mmCIF file of C-alpha atoms in Angstrom:
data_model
loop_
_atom_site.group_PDB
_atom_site.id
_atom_site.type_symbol
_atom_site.label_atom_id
_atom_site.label_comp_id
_atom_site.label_asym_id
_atom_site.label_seq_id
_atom_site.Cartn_x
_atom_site.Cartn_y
_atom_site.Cartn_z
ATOM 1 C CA UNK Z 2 -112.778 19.733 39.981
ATOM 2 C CA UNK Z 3 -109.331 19.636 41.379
ATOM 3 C CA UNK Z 4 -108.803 16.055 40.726
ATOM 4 C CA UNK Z 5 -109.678 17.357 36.845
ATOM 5 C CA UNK Z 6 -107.268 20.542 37.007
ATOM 6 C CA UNK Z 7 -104.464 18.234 38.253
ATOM 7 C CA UNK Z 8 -104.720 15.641 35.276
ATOM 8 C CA UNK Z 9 -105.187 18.445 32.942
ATOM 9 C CA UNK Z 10 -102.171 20.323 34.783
ATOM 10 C CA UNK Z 11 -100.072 16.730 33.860
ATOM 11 C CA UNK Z 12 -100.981 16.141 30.508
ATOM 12 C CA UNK Z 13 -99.624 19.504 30.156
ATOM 13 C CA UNK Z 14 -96.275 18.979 31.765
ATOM 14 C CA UNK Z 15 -95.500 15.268 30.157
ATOM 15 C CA UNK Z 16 -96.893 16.716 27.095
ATOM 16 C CA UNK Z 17 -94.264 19.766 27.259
ATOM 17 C CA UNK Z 18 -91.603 17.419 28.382
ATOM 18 C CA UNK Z 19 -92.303 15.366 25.712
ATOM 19 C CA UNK Z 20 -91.913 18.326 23.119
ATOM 20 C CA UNK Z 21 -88.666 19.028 24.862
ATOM 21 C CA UNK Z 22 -87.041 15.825 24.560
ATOM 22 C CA UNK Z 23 -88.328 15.606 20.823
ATOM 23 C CA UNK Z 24 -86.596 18.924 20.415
ATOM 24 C CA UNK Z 25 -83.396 17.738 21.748
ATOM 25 C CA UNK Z 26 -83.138 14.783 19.790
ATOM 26 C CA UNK Z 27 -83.667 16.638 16.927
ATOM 27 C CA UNK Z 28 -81.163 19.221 17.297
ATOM 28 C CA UNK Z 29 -78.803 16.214 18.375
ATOM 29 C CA UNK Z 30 -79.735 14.436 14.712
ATOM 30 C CA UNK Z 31 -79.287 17.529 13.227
ATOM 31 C CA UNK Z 32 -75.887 18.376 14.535
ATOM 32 C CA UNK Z 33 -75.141 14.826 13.566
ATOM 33 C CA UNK Z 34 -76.314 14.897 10.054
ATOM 34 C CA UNK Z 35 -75.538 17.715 8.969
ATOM 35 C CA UNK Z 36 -73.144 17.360 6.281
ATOM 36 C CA UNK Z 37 -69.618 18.553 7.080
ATOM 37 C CA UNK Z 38 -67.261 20.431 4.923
ATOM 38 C CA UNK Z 39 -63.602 19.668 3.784
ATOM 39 C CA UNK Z 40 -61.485 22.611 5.875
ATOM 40 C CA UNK Z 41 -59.667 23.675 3.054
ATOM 41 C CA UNK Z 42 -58.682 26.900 4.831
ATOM 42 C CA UNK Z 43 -57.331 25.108 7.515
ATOM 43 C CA UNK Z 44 -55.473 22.454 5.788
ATOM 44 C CA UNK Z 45 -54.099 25.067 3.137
ATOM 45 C CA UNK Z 46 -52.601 26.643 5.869
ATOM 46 C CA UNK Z 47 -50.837 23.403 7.160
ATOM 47 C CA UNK Z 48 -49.120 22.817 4.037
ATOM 48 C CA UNK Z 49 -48.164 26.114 3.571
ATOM 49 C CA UNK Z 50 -47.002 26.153 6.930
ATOM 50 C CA UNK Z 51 -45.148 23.096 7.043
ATOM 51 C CA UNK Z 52 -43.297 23.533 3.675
ATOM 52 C CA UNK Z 53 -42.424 27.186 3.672
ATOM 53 C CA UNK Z 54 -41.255 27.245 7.495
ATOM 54 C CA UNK Z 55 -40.178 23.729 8.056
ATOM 55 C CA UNK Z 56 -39.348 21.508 5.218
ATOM 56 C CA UNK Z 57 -37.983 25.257 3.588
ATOM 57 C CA UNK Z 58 -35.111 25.361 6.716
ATOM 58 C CA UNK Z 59 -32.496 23.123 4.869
ATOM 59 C CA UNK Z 60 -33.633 24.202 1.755
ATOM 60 C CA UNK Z 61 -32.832 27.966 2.563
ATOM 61 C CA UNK Z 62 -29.585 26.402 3.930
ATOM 62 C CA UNK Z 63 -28.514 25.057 0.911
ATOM 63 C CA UNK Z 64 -28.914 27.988 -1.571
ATOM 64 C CA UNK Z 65 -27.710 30.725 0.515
ATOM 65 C CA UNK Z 66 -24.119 31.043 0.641
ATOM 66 C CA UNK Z 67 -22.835 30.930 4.704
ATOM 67 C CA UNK Z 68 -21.261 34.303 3.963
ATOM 68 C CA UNK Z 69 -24.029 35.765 3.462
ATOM 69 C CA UNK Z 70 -25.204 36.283 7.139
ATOM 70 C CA UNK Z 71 -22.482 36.379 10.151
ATOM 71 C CA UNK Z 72 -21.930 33.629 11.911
ATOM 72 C CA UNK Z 73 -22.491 34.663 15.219
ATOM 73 C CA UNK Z 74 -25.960 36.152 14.278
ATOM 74 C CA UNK Z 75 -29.204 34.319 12.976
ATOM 75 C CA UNK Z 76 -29.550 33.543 9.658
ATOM 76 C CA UNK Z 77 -32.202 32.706 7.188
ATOM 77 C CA UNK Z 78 -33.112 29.282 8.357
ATOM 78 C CA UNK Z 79 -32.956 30.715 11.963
ATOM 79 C CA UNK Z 80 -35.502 33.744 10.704
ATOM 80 C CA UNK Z 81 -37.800 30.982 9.553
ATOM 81 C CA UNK Z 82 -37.804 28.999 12.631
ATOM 82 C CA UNK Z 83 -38.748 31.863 14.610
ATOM 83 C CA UNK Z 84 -42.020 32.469 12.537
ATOM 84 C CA UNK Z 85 -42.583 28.577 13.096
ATOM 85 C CA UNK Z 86 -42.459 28.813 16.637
ATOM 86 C CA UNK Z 87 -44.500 31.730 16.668
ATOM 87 C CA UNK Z 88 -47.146 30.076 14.360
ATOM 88 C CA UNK Z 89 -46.588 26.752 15.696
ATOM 89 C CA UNK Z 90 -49.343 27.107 18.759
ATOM 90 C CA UNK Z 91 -51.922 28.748 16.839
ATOM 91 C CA UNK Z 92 -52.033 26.469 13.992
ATOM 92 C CA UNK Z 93 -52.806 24.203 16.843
ATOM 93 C CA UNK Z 94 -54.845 26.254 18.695
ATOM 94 C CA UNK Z 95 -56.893 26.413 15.034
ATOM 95 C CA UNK Z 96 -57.602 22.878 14.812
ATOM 96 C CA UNK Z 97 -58.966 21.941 18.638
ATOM 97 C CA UNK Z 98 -61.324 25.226 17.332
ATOM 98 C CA UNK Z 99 -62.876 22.488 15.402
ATOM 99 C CA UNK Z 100 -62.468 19.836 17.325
ATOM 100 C CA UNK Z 101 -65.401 18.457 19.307
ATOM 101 C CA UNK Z 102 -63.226 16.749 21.953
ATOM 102 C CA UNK Z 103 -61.933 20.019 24.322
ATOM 103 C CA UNK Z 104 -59.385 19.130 26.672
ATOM 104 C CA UNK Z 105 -59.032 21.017 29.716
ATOM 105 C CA UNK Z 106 -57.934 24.487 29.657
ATOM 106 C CA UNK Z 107 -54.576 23.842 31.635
ATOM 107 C CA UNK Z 108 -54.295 20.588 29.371
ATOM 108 C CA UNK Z 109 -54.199 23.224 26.146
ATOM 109 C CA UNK Z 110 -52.292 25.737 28.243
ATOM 110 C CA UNK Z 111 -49.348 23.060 29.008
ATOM 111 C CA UNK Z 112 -49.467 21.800 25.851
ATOM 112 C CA UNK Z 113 -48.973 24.952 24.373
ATOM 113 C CA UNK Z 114 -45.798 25.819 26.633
ATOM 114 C CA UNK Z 115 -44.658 22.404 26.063
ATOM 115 C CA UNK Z 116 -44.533 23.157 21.961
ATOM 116 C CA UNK Z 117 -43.150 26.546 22.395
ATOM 117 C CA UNK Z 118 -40.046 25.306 24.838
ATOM 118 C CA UNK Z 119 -39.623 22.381 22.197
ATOM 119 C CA UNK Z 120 -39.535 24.548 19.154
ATOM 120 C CA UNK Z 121 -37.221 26.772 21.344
ATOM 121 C CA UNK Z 122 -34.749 24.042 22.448
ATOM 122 C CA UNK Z 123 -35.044 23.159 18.486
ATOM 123 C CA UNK Z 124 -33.761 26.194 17.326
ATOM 124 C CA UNK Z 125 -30.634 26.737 19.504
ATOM 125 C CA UNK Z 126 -29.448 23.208 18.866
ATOM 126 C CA UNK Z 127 -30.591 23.185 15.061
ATOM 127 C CA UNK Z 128 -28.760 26.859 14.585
ATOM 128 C CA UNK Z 129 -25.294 25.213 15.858
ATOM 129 C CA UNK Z 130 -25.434 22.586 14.726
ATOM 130 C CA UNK Z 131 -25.695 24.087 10.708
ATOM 131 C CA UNK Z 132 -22.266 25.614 12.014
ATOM 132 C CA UNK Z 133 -20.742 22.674 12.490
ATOM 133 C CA UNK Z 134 -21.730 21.552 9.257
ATOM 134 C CA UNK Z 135 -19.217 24.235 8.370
ATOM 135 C CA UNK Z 136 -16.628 22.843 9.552
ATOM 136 C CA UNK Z 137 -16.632 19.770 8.432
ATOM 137 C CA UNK Z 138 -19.346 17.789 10.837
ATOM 138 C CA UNK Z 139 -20.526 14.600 9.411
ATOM 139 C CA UNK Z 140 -24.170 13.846 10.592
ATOM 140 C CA UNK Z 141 -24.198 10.481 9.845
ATOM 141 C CA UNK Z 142 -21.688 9.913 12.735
ATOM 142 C CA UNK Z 143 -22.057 9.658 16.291
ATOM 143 C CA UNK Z 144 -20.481 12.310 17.869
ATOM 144 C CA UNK Z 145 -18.031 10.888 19.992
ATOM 145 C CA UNK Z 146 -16.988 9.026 16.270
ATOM 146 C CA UNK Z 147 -16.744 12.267 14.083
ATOM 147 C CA UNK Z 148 -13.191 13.284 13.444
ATOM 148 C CA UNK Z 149 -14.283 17.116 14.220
ATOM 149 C CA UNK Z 150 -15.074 16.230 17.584
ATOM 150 C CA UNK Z 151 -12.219 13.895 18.177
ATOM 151 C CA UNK Z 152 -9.555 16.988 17.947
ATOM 152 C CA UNK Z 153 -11.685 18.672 20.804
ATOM 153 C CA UNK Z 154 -10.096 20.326 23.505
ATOM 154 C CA UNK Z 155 -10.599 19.587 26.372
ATOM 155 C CA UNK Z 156 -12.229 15.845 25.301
ATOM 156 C CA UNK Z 157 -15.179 16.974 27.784
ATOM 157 C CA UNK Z 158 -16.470 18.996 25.401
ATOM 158 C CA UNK Z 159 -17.922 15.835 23.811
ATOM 159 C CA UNK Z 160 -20.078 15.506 26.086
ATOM 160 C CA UNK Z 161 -21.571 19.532 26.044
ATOM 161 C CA UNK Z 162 -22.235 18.308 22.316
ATOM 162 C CA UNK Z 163 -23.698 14.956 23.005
ATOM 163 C CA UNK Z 164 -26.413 16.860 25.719
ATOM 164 C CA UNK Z 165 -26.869 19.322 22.324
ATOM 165 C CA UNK Z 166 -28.047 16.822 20.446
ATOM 166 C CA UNK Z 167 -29.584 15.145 22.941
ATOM 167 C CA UNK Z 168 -31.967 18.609 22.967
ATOM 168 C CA UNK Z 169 -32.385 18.679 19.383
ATOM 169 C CA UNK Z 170 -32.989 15.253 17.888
ATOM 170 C CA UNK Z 171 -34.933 13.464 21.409
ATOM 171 C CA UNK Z 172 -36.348 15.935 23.773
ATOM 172 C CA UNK Z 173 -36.778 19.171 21.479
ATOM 173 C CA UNK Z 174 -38.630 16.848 18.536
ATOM 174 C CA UNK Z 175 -40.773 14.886 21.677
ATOM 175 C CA UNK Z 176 -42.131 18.457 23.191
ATOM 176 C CA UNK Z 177 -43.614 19.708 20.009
ATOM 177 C CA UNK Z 178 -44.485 16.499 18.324
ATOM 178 C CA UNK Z 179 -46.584 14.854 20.872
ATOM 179 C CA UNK Z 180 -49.226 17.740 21.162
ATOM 180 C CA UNK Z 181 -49.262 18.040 17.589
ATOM 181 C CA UNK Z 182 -50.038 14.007 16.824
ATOM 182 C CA UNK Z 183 -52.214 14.940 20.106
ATOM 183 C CA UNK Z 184 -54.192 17.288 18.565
ATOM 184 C CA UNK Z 185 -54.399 15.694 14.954
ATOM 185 C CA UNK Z 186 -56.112 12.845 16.573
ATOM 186 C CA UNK Z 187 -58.678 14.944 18.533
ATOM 187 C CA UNK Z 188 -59.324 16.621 14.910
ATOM 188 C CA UNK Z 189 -60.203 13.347 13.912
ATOM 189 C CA UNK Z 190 -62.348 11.837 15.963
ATOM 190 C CA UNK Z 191 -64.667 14.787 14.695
ATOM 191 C CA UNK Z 192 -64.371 14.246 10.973
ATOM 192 C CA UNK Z 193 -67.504 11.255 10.781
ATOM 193 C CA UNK Z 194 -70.460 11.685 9.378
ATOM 194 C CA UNK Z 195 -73.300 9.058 9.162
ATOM 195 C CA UNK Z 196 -73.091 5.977 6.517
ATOM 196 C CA UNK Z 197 -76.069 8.112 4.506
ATOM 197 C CA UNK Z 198 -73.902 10.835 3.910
ATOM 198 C CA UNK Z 199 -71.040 9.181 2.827
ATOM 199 C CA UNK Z 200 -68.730 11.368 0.943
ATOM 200 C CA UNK Z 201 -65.464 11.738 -1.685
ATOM 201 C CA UNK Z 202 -62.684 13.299 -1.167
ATOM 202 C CA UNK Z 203 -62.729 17.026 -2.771
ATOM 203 C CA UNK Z 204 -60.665 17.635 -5.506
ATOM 204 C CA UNK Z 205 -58.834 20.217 -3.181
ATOM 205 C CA UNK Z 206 -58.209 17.412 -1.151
ATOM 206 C CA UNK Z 207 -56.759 15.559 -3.580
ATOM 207 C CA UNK Z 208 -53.989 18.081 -4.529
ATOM 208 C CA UNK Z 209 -52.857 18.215 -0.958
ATOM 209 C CA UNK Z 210 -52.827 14.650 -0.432
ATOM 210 C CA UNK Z 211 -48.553 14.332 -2.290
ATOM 211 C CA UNK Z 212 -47.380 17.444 -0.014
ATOM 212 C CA UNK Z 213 -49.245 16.816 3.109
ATOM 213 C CA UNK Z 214 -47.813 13.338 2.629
ATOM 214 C CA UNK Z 215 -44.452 14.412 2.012
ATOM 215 C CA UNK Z 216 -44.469 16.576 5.004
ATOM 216 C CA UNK Z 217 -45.412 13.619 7.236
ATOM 217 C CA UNK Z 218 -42.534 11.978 6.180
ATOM 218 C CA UNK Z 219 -40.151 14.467 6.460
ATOM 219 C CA UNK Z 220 -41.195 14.932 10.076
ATOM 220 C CA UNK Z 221 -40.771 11.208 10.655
ATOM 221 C CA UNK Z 222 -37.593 10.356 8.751
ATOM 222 C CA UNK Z 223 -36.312 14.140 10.438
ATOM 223 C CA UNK Z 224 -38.068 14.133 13.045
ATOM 224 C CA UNK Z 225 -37.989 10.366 13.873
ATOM 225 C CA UNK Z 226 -41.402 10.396 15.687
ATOM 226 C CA UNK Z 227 -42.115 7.291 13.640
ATOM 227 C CA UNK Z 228 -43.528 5.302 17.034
ATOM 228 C CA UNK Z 229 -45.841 8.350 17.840
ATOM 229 C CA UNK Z 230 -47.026 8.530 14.068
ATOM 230 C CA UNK Z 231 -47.556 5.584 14.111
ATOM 231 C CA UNK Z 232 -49.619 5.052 17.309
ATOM 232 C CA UNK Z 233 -51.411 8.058 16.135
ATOM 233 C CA UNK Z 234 -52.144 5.769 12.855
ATOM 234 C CA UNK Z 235 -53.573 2.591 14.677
ATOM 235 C CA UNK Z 236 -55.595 4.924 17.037
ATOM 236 C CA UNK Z 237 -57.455 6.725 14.477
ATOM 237 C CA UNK Z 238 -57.714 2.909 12.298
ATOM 238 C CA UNK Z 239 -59.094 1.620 15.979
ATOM 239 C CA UNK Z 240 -61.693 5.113 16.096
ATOM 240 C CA UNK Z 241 -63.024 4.129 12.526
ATOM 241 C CA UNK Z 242 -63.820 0.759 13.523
ATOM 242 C CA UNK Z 243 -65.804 1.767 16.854
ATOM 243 C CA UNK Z 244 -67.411 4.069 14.720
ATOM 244 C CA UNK Z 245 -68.759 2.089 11.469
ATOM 245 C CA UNK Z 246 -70.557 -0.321 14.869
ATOM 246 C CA UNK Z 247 -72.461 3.227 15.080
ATOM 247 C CA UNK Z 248 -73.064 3.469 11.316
ATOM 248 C CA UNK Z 249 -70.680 6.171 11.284
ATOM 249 C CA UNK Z 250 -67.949 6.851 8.505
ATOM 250 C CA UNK Z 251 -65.466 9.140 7.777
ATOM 251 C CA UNK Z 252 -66.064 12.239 6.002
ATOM 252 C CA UNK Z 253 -63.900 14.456 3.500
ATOM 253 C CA UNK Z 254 -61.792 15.237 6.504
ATOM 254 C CA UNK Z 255 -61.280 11.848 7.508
ATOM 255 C CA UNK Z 256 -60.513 10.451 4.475
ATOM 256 C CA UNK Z 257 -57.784 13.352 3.968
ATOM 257 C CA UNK Z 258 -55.940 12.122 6.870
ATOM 258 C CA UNK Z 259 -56.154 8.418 6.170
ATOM 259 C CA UNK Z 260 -55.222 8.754 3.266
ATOM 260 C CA UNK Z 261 -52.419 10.973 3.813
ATOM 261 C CA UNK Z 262 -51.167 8.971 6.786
ATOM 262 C CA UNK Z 263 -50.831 5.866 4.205
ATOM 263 C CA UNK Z 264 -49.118 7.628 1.938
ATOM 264 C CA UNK Z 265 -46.604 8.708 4.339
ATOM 265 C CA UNK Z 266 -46.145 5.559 5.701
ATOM 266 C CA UNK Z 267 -45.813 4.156 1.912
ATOM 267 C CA UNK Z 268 -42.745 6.813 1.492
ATOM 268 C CA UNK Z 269 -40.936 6.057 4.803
ATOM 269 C CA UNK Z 270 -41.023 2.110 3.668
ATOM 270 C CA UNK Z 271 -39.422 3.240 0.012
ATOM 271 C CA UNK Z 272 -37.147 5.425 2.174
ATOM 272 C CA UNK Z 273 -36.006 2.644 4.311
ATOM 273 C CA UNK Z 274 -35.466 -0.074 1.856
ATOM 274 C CA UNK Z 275 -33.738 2.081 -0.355
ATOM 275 C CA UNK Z 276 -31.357 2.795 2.600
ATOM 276 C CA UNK Z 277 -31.582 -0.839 3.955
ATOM 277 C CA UNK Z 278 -28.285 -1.770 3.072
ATOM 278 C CA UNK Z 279 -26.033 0.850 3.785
ATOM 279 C CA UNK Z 280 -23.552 0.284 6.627
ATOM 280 C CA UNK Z 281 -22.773 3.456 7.804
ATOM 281 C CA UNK Z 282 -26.357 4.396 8.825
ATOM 282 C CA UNK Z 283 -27.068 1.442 9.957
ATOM 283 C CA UNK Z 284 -23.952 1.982 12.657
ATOM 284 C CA UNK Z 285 -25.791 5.514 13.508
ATOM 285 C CA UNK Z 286 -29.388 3.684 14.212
ATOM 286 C CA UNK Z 287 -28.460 0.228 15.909
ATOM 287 C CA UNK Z 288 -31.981 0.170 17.488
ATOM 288 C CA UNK Z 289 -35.093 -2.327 16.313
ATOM 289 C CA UNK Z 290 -36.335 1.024 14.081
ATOM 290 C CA UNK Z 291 -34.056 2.130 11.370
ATOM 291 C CA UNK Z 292 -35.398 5.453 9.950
ATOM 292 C CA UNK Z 293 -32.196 7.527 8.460
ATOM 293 C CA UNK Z 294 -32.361 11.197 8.743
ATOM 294 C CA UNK Z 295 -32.495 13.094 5.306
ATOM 295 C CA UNK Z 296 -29.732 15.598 6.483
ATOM 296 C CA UNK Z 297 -27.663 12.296 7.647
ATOM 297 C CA UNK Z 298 -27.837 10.965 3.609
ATOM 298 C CA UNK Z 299 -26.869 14.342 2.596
ATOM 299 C CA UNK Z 300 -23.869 14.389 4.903
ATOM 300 C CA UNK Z 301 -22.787 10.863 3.696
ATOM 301 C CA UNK Z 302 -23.461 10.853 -0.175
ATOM 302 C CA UNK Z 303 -24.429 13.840 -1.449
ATOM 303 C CA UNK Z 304 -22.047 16.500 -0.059
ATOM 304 C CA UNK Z 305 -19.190 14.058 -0.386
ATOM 305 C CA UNK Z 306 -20.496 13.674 -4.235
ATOM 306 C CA UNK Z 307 -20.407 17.459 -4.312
ATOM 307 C CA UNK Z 308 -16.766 18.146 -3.189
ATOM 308 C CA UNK Z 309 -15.278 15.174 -5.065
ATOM 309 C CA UNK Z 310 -16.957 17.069 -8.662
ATOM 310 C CA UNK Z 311 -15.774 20.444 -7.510
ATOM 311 C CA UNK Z 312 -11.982 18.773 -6.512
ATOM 312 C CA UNK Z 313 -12.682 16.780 -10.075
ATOM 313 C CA UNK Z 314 -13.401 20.213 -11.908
ATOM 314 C CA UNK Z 315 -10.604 21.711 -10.527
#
């Protein structure tokens, strides 16, 4: 009788533990088949985000008149790049939501302070330095070569401006730019979806693809984080191989960022060979990568262009 109860007693428990592990593997095949969607929200908000309060800086610049706000108080541009630092982190924040790598918490929480300070050091050094544009401050020059730095008095001062743009253009762009290429790639390493399930682009998609694009390469050209873009490139090219061994391909989200990531990479190559001859930039970037700023070609040609056709009309 008790020999019966016992066998009866374990055909019960591997039969329960057998329903168990079916059920797991289920809700495991589940998770991994179910069909994901293209984050439109999220990836509206990242244009939007990027063009209004980041690309829109210089632009604002341009059409408002320098008189229009005091000198010696914040101006338009300035008013935008507080909302970006402010908005900055959560966009972030937004996309490890849906990421299904999670760092640790004081990972996130250093990363976090590290964008802020960047975005911070960013905006002092970008706010004087669109004064010395004012005054005549060439950006396609080194600093110790521009002529409104040569008249400086004492010379030491050269070097409080050097340590300025040291903050702005290397260690300002570095502390915001590697969490967000950080996080970009943890957002994709989510976006795959099995080889049965292979999907298209949206059309949404689609009509992000030019500004999402363009916004990649203004923050490499601008930015130039062209060796962490493009690590962040070959990294997510080296994820979708390991993943196709699994029969797994990328989905609508996936395929956004690829695609996106080309294109940006197409428009920095136009961008370079258009600029591949031109001497004076090519004195400013000596180095194996030559990426010219945008504000650098305005500086050289087209503000130069400007005041010889207003001296000409005059």
């Amino acid at each position: 009788m008790q020999t019966s109860s016992r066998r009866r007693q374990n055909s019960a428990l591997h039969a329960a533990t057998f329903m168990c592990s079916r059920a797991v593997r289920s809700a495991e095949e589940e998770s991994v088949l179910s069909k994901p969607r293209f984050h439109l929200d999220l990836w509206l908000g990242f244009t939007v985000h990027s063009w209004i309060l980041d690309v829109g800086r210089p632009v604002v610049t341009l059409f408002f008149p320098a008189d229009w706000f005091p000198l010696n108080r914040p101006g338009a541009a300035e008013y935008l790049h507080i909302l970006s630092n402010i908005s900055t982190p959560l966009l972030l924040l937004r996309m490890l939501e849906h990421s299904p790598r999670t760092l640790p918490r004081t990972a996130v929480h250093l990363g976090i302070i590290a964008v802020v300070m960047g975005t911070s050091l960013h905006l002092v050094a970008d706010s004087i330095t669109r004064r010395l544009l004012l005054i005549g401050y060439q950006l396609h020059l080194s600093v110790r070569e521009d002529p409104a730095m040569r008249s400086l008095q004492p010379s030491s001062l050269i070097d409080a401006f050097e340590l300025l743009c040291y903050y702005d253009d290397t260690l300002g762009h570095l502390m915001w730019s590697v969490p967000l290429f950080l996080v970009l790639f943890l957002f994709f390493s989510g976006c795959f979806s099995q080889r049965s399930q292979e999907e298209k682009m949206p059309a949404a998609a689609w009509m992000l693809l030019l500004p999402t694009a363009a916004y990649y390469w203004f923050l490499i050209t601008e930015g130039q984080t062209f060796i962490l873009f493009i690590f962040t490139f070959f990294a997510m090219t080296a994820m979708v191989m390991h993943q196709r061994r699994r029969s797994l391909v990328p989905d609508g989200n996936g395929l956004f960022m690829l695609y996106s990531f080309s294109a940006a990479l197409f428009l920095v190559a136009v961008w370079v060979a258009c600029l591949w001859s031109d001497g004076v930039l090519r004195r400013k970037h000596p180095g194996l990568i030559y990426i010219p700023q945008p504000r650098e070609v305005y500086t050289l040609h087209l503000r130069q262009d400007q005041k010889d056709n207003s001296g000409s009309e005059k």
